[in-house]
Coordinates of N, CA, C and O in Angstrom, one line a residue:
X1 N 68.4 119.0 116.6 CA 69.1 120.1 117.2 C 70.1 120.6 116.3 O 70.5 119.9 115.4
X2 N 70.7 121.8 116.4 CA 71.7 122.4 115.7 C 72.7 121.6 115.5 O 73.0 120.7 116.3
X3 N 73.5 121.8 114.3 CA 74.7 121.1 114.2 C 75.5 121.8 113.5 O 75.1 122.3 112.5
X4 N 76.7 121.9 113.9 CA 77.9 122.2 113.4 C 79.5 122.0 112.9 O 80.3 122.2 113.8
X5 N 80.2 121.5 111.2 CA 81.0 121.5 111.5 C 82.2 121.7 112.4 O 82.3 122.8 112.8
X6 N 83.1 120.9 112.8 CA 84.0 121.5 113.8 C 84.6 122.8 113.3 O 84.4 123.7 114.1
X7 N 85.1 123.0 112.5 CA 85.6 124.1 111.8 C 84.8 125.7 112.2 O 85.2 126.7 112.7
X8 N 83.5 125.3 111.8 CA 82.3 126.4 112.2 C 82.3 126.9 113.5 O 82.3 128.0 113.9
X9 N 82.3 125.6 114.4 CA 82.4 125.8 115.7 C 83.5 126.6 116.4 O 83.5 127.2 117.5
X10 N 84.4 126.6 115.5 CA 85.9 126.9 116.6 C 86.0 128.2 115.9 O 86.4 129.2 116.5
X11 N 85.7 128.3 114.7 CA 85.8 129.9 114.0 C 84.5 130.8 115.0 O 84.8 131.8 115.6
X12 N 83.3 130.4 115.0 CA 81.9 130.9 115.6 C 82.1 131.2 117.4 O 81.7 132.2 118.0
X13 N 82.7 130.3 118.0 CA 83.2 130.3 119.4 C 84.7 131.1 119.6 O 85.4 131.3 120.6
X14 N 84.9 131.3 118.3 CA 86.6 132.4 118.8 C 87.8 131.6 119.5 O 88.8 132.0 120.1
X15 N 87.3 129.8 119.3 CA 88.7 129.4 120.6 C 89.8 129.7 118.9 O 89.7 129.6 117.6
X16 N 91.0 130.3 120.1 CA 92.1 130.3 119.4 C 93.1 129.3 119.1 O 93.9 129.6 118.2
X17 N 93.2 127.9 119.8 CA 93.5 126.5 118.7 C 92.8 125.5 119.5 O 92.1 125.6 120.5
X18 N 93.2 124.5 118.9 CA 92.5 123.2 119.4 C 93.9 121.7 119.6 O 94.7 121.3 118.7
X19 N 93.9 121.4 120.4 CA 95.7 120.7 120.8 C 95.1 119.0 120.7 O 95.9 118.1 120.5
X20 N 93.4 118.7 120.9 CA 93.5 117.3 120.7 C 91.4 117.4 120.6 O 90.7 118.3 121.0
X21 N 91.0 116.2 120.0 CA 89.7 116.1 119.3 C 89.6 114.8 119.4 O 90.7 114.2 119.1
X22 N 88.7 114.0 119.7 CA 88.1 112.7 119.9 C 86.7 112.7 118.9 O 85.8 113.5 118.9
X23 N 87.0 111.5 118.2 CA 86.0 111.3 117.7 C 85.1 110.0 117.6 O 85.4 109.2 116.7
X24 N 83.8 109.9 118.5 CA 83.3 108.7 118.4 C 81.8 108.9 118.2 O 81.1 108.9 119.2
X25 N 81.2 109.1 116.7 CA 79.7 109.5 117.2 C 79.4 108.4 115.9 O 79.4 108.8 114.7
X26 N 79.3 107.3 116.2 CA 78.6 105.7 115.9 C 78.6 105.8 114.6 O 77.5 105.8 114.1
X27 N 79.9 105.8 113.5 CA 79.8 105.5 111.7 C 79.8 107.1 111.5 O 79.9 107.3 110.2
X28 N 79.8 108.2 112.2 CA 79.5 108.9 111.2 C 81.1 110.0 111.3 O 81.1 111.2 111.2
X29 N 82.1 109.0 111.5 CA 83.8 109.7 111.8 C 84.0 110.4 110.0 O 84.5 111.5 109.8
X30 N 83.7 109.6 109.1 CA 83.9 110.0 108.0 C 83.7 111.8 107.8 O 84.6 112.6 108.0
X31 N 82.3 112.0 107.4 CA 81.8 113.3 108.0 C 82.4 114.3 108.8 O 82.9 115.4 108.4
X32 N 82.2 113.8 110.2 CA 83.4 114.4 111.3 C 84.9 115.2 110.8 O 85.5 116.1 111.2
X33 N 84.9 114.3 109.8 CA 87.1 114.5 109.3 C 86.7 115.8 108.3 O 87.1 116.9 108.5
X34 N 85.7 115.5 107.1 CA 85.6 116.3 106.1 C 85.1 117.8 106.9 O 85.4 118.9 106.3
X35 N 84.6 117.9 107.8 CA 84.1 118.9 108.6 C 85.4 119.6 109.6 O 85.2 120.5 110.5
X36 N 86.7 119.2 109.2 CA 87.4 119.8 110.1 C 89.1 120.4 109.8 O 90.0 120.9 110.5
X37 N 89.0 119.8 108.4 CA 90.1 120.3 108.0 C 90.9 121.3 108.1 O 92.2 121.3 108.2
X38 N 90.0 122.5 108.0 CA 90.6 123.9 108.2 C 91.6 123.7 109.9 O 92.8 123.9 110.0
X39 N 90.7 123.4 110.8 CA 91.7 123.3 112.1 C 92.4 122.6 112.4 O 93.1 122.8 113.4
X40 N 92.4 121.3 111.7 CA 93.5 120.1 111.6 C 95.0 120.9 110.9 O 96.0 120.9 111.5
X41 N 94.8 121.6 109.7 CA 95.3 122.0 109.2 C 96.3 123.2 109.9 O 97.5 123.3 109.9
X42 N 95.5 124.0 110.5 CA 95.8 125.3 111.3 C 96.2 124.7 112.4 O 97.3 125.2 112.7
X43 N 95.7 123.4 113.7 CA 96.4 123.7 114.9 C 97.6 122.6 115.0 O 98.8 122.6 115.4
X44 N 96.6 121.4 113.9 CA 97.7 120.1 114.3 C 97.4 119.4 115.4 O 98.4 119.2 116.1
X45 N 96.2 118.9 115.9 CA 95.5 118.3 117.5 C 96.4 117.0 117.3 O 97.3 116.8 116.4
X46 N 96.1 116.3 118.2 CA 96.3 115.0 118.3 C 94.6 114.6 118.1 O 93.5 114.9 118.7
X47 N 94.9 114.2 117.4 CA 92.9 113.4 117.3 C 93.1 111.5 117.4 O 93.9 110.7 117.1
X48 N 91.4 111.7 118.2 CA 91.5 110.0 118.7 C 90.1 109.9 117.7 O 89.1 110.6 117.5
X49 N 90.3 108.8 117.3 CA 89.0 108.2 116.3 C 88.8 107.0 116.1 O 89.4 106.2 115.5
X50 N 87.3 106.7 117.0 CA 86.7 105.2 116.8 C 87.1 104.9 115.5 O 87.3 105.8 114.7
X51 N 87.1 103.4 115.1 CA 87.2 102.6 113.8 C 86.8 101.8 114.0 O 87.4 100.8 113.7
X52 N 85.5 101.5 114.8 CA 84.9 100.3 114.7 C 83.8 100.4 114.8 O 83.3 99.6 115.6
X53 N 83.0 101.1 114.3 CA 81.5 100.9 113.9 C 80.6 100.1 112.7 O 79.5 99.6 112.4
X54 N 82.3 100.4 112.1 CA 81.5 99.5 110.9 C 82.7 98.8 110.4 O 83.8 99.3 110.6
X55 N 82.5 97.5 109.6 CA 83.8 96.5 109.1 C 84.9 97.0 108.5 O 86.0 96.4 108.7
X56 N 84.6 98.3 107.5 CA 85.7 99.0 106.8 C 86.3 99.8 107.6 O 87.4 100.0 107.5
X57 N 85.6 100.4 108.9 CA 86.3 101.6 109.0 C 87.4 101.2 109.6 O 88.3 102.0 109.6
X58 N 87.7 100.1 110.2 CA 89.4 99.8 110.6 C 90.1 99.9 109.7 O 91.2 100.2 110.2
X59 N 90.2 99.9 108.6 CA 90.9 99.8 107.4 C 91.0 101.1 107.3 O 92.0 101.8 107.6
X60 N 89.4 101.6 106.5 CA 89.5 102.9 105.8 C 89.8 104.0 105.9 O 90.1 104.9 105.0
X61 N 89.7 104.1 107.3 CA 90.0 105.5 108.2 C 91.2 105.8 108.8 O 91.7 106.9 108.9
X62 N 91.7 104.7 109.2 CA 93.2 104.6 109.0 C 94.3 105.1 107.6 O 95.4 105.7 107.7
X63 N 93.5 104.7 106.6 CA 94.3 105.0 105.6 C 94.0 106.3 105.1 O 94.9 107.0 104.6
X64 N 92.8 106.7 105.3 CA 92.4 108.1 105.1 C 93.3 109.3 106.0 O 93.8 110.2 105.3
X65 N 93.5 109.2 106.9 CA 94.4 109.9 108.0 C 95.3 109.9 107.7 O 95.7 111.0 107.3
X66 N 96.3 108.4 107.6 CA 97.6 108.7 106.9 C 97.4 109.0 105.7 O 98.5 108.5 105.4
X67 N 96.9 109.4 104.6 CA 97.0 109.9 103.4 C 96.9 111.8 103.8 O 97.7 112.6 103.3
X68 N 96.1 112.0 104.4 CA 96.3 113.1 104.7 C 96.9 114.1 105.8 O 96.9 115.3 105.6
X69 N 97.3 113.4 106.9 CA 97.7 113.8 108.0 C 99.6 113.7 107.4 O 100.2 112.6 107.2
X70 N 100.1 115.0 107.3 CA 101.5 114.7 107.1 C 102.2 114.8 108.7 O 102.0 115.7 109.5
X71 N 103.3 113.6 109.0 CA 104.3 114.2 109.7 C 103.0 113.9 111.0 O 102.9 114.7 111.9
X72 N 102.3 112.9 111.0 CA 101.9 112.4 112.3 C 102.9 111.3 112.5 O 103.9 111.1 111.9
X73 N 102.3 110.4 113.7 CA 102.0 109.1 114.0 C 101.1 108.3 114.5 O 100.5 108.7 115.4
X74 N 101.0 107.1 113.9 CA 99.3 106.4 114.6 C 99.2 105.6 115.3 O 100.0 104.8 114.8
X75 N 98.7 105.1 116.0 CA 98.4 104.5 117.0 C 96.9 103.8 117.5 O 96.0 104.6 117.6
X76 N 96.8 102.3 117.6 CA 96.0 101.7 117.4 C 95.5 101.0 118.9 O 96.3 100.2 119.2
X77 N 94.6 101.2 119.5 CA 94.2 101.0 121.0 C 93.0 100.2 121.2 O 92.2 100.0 120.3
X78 N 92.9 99.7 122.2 CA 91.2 99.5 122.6 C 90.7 99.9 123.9 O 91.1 99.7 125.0
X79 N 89.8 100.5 123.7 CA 89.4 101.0 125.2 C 88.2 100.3 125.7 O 87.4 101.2 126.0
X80 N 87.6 99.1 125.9 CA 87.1 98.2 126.5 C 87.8 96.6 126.7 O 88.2 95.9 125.7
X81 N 87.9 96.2 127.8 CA 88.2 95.1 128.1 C 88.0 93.8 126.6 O 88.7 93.0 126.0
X82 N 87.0 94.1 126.6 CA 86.6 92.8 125.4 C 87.4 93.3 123.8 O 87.4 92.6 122.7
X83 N 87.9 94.4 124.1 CA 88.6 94.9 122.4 C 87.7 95.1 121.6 O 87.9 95.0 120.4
X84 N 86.7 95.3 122.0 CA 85.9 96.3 120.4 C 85.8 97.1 120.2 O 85.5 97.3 119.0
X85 N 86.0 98.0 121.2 CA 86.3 98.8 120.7 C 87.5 100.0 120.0 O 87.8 101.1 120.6
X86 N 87.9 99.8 118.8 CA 89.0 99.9 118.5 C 89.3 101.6 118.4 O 88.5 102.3 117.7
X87 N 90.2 102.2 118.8 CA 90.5 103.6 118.8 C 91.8 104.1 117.8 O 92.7 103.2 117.9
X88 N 92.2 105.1 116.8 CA 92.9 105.0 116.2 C 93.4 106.5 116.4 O 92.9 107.5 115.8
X89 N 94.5 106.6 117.2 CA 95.1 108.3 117.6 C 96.2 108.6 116.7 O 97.1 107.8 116.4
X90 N 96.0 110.1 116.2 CA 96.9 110.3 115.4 C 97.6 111.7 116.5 O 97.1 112.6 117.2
X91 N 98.9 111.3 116.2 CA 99.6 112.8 117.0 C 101.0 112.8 116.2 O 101.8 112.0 115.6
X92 N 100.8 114.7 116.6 CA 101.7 115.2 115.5 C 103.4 114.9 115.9 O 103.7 115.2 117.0
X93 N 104.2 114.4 115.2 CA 105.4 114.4 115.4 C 105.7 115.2 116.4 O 106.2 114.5 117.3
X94 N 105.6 116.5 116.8 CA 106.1 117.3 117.2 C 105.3 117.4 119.1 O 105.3 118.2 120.0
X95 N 104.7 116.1 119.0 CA 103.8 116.2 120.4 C 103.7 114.6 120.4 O 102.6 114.2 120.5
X96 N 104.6 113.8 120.3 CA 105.1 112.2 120.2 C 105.1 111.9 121.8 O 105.3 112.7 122.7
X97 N 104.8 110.5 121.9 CA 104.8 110.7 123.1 C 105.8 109.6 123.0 O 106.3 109.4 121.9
X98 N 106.5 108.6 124.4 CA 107.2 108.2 124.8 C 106.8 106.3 125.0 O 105.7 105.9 125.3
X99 N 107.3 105.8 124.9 CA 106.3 104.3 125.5 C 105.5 104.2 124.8 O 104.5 103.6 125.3
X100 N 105.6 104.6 123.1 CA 104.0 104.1 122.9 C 104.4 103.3 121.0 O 104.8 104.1 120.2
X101 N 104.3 102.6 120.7 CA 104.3 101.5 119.7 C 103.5 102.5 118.5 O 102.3 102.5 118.5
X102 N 104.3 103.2 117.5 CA 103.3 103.4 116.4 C 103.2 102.2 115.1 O 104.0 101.4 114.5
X103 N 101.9 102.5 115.0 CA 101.3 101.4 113.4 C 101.8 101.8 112.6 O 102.0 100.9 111.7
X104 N 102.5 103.3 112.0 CA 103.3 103.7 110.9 C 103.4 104.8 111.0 O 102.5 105.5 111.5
X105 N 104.5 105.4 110.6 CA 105.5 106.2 111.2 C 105.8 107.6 109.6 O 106.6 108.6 109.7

């Protein structure tokens, strides 16, 4: 079926910004990121992103974000009882929330 960068999509569909982006489609978050810069860049979302599909990506995707995400904060979750599955939200300074423990600041 069709596929499209996020970037493509939001330029092609006319939305005028994007405030938050979840991303869980099974290993392939890497991809996902390189495909979306332009509106990361332009809106600043809060984005949620599995890191547990594969053994690095807890590590690597993490560091990937903070290396390029300026002026967030991250935040490290699980959204299944058993903890595997691990969630990694990045949100912009300027949309922080309250009660919530960041991994690095």
């Amino acid at each position: 079926f069709p596929m499209a960068t996020v970037d493509d999509y939001v330029a092609s569909a006319g939305i005028p910004s994007v405030a938050f982006i979840k991303i869980d489609i099974e290993g392939m978050e890497f991809d996902a990121l390189a495909g979306m810069q332009d509106t990361v860049a332009r809106d600043r979302p809060t984005i949620s992103l599995a890191v547990y599909h594969e053994p690095d990506h807890l590590w690597r995707l993490p560091l990937q974000l903070m290396h390029s995400l300026r002026d967030y904060r991250f935040f490290l979750s699980h959204t299944s009882p058993a903890r595997w599955e691990t969630v990694l939200t990045a949100v912009p300074i300027e949309r922080r929330g309250h009660g919530i423990r960041a991994l690095a600041r």
